[in-house]
């Protein structure tokens, strides 16, 4: 058998998909202040739905995770519940309906999360690390963000989030994945499609 690839090596093994997922025109527009508010709001409502889908996926993953991965997954679940409360506050401030229709890209991403339930735990942990690392790197590239979006960019680049992603890295590296490269590229493609949705909404 081939030795397991540390997840931290996956971005450099797939540089073009990784760049597409973490250096996206939507993020440039948030940084520069050129994103139309309606496009940002459409994206924000769909992201709240994604976080709720992710919470459910992560709860299912925790139920089958090995002991060493349990603490970071459980901590992440609490953070996702807090994140949903934060989304509700932002939605209230911006006058958004979080029960708006789910867009196809969001439904497709939920389908991917559902399929991960049937994979080995190592593959699912690699996917979860990829989801969160992509988000962290993408928002880090949008720093500091235009004044009207700075609070969002700061929220998604807090040091505690980077620490969580490091914890997920250790958890993923502790369990071999059947095909880390395949799940990495599948998740990264879903992330690109999700950013694309925001640009298409503009
Ligand atoms: C699309 N990927 C997407 N949204 C998020 N909120 C995260 C990752 C991080 O939880």
Tab-separated table of N, CA and C and ligand atoms in Angstrom, residues 43 46-48 50-52 54 58 80 83 87 109 128 130-136 139 156 161 164 187 190-195 197, ligand 1:
chain	number	residue	atom	x	y	z
A	43	UNK	N	-25.588	34.921	-1.294
A	43	UNK	CA	-24.550	33.976	-0.883
A	43	UNK	C	-24.659	33.694	0.626
A	46	UNK	N	-27.454	31.306	1.546
A	46	UNK	CA	-27.124	29.928	1.156
A	46	UNK	C	-26.024	29.366	2.057
A	47	UNK	N	-25.093	30.214	2.488
A	47	UNK	CA	-24.032	29.720	3.364
A	47	UNK	C	-24.588	29.326	4.726
A	48	UNK	N	-25.587	30.068	5.214
A	48	UNK	CA	-26.235	29.690	6.470
A	48	UNK	C	-26.853	28.299	6.333
A	50	UNK	N	-25.844	25.999	4.231
A	50	UNK	CA	-24.732	25.054	4.181
A	50	UNK	C	-24.248	24.716	5.594
A	51	UNK	N	-24.124	25.736	6.449
A	51	UNK	CA	-23.633	25.498	7.811
A	51	UNK	C	-24.594	24.573	8.555
A	52	UNK	N	-25.875	24.740	8.331
A	52	UNK	CA	-26.830	23.844	8.982
A	52	UNK	C	-26.693	22.410	8.444
A	54	UNK	N	-23.866	21.223	7.270
A	54	UNK	CA	-22.565	20.773	7.781
A	54	UNK	C	-22.680	20.306	9.227
A	58	UNK	N	-21.586	16.724	10.458
A	58	UNK	CA	-20.530	16.565	11.469
A	58	UNK	C	-21.028	15.778	12.682
A	80	UNK	N	-20.292	25.406	15.413
A	80	UNK	CA	-21.259	25.524	14.308
A	80	UNK	C	-22.625	25.974	14.813
A	83	UNK	N	-22.252	29.515	15.276
A	83	UNK	CA	-22.182	30.142	13.950
A	83	UNK	C	-23.597	30.347	13.387
A	87	UNK	N	-25.266	33.785	12.214
A	87	UNK	CA	-25.926	33.993	10.921
A	87	UNK	C	-27.321	34.581	11.119
A	109	UNK	N	-24.209	20.403	-2.728
A	109	UNK	CA	-23.194	20.277	-1.674
A	109	UNK	C	-23.743	19.406	-0.541
A	128	UNK	N	-13.857	16.978	5.656
A	128	UNK	CA	-14.183	18.039	6.614
A	128	UNK	C	-13.015	19.023	6.754
A	130	UNK	N	-10.818	19.669	4.490
A	130	UNK	CA	-10.770	20.416	3.229
A	130	UNK	C	-11.816	21.528	3.215
A	131	UNK	N	-13.036	21.228	3.679
A	131	UNK	CA	-14.115	22.220	3.744
A	131	UNK	C	-13.670	23.434	4.554
A	132	UNK	N	-13.115	23.165	5.729
A	132	UNK	CA	-12.791	24.270	6.634
A	132	UNK	C	-11.507	24.985	6.235
A	133	UNK	N	-10.531	24.247	5.738
A	133	UNK	CA	-9.269	24.876	5.323
A	133	UNK	C	-9.483	25.772	4.101
A	134	UNK	N	-10.346	25.326	3.190
A	134	UNK	CA	-10.648	26.151	2.020
A	134	UNK	C	-11.255	27.483	2.452
A	135	UNK	N	-12.234	27.375	3.367
A	135	UNK	CA	-12.932	28.583	3.839
A	135	UNK	C	-11.956	29.532	4.532
A	136	UNK	N	-11.096	28.983	5.385
A	136	UNK	CA	-10.118	29.804	6.111
A	136	UNK	C	-9.170	30.504	5.136
A	139	UNK	N	-11.052	33.243	2.907
A	139	UNK	CA	-11.353	34.505	3.588
A	139	UNK	C	-10.077	35.230	4.011
A	156	UNK	N	-14.514	35.319	9.911
A	156	UNK	CA	-14.128	34.048	9.293
A	156	UNK	C	-12.619	33.838	9.229
A	161	UNK	N	-10.437	30.010	14.677
A	161	UNK	CA	-10.840	29.203	13.522
A	161	UNK	C	-9.610	28.496	12.944
A	164	UNK	N	-8.804	25.602	15.090
A	164	UNK	CA	-9.733	24.499	14.833
A	164	UNK	C	-9.318	23.713	13.582
A	187	UNK	N	-14.358	18.041	-2.985
A	187	UNK	CA	-14.779	19.109	-2.071
A	187	UNK	C	-14.375	20.471	-2.621
A	190	UNK	N	-16.704	21.628	-5.173
A	190	UNK	CA	-17.967	22.091	-4.577
A	190	UNK	C	-17.806	23.499	-4.005
A	191	UNK	N	-16.632	23.784	-3.440
A	191	UNK	CA	-16.369	25.127	-2.905
A	191	UNK	C	-16.321	26.166	-4.027
A	192	UNK	N	-15.670	25.828	-5.149
A	192	UNK	CA	-15.620	26.749	-6.291
A	192	UNK	C	-17.038	27.037	-6.776
A	193	UNK	N	-17.845	25.986	-6.913
A	193	UNK	CA	-19.223	26.167	-7.389
A	193	UNK	C	-20.008	27.054	-6.428
A	194	UNK	N	-19.713	26.935	-5.138
A	194	UNK	CA	-20.438	27.746	-4.150
A	194	UNK	C	-20.064	29.228	-4.282
A	195	UNK	N	-18.778	29.526	-4.473
A	195	UNK	CA	-18.380	30.939	-4.701
A	195	UNK	C	-18.973	31.425	-6.027
A	197	UNK	N	-21.724	30.705	-7.358
A	197	UNK	CA	-23.139	31.034	-7.146
A	197	UNK	C	-23.299	32.507	-6.754
B	1	LIG	C1	-19.291	26.830	1.434
B	1	LIG	N1	-17.597	26.082	2.979
B	1	LIG	C2	-18.689	26.801	2.786
B	1	LIG	N2	-19.265	27.490	3.752
B	1	LIG	C3	-18.754	27.445	4.995
B	1	LIG	N3	-19.357	28.141	5.985
B	1	LIG	C4	-17.597	26.695	5.247
B	1	LIG	C5	-17.050	26.012	4.200
B	1	LIG	C6	-16.958	26.636	6.610
B	1	LIG	O1	-17.795	26.134	7.552
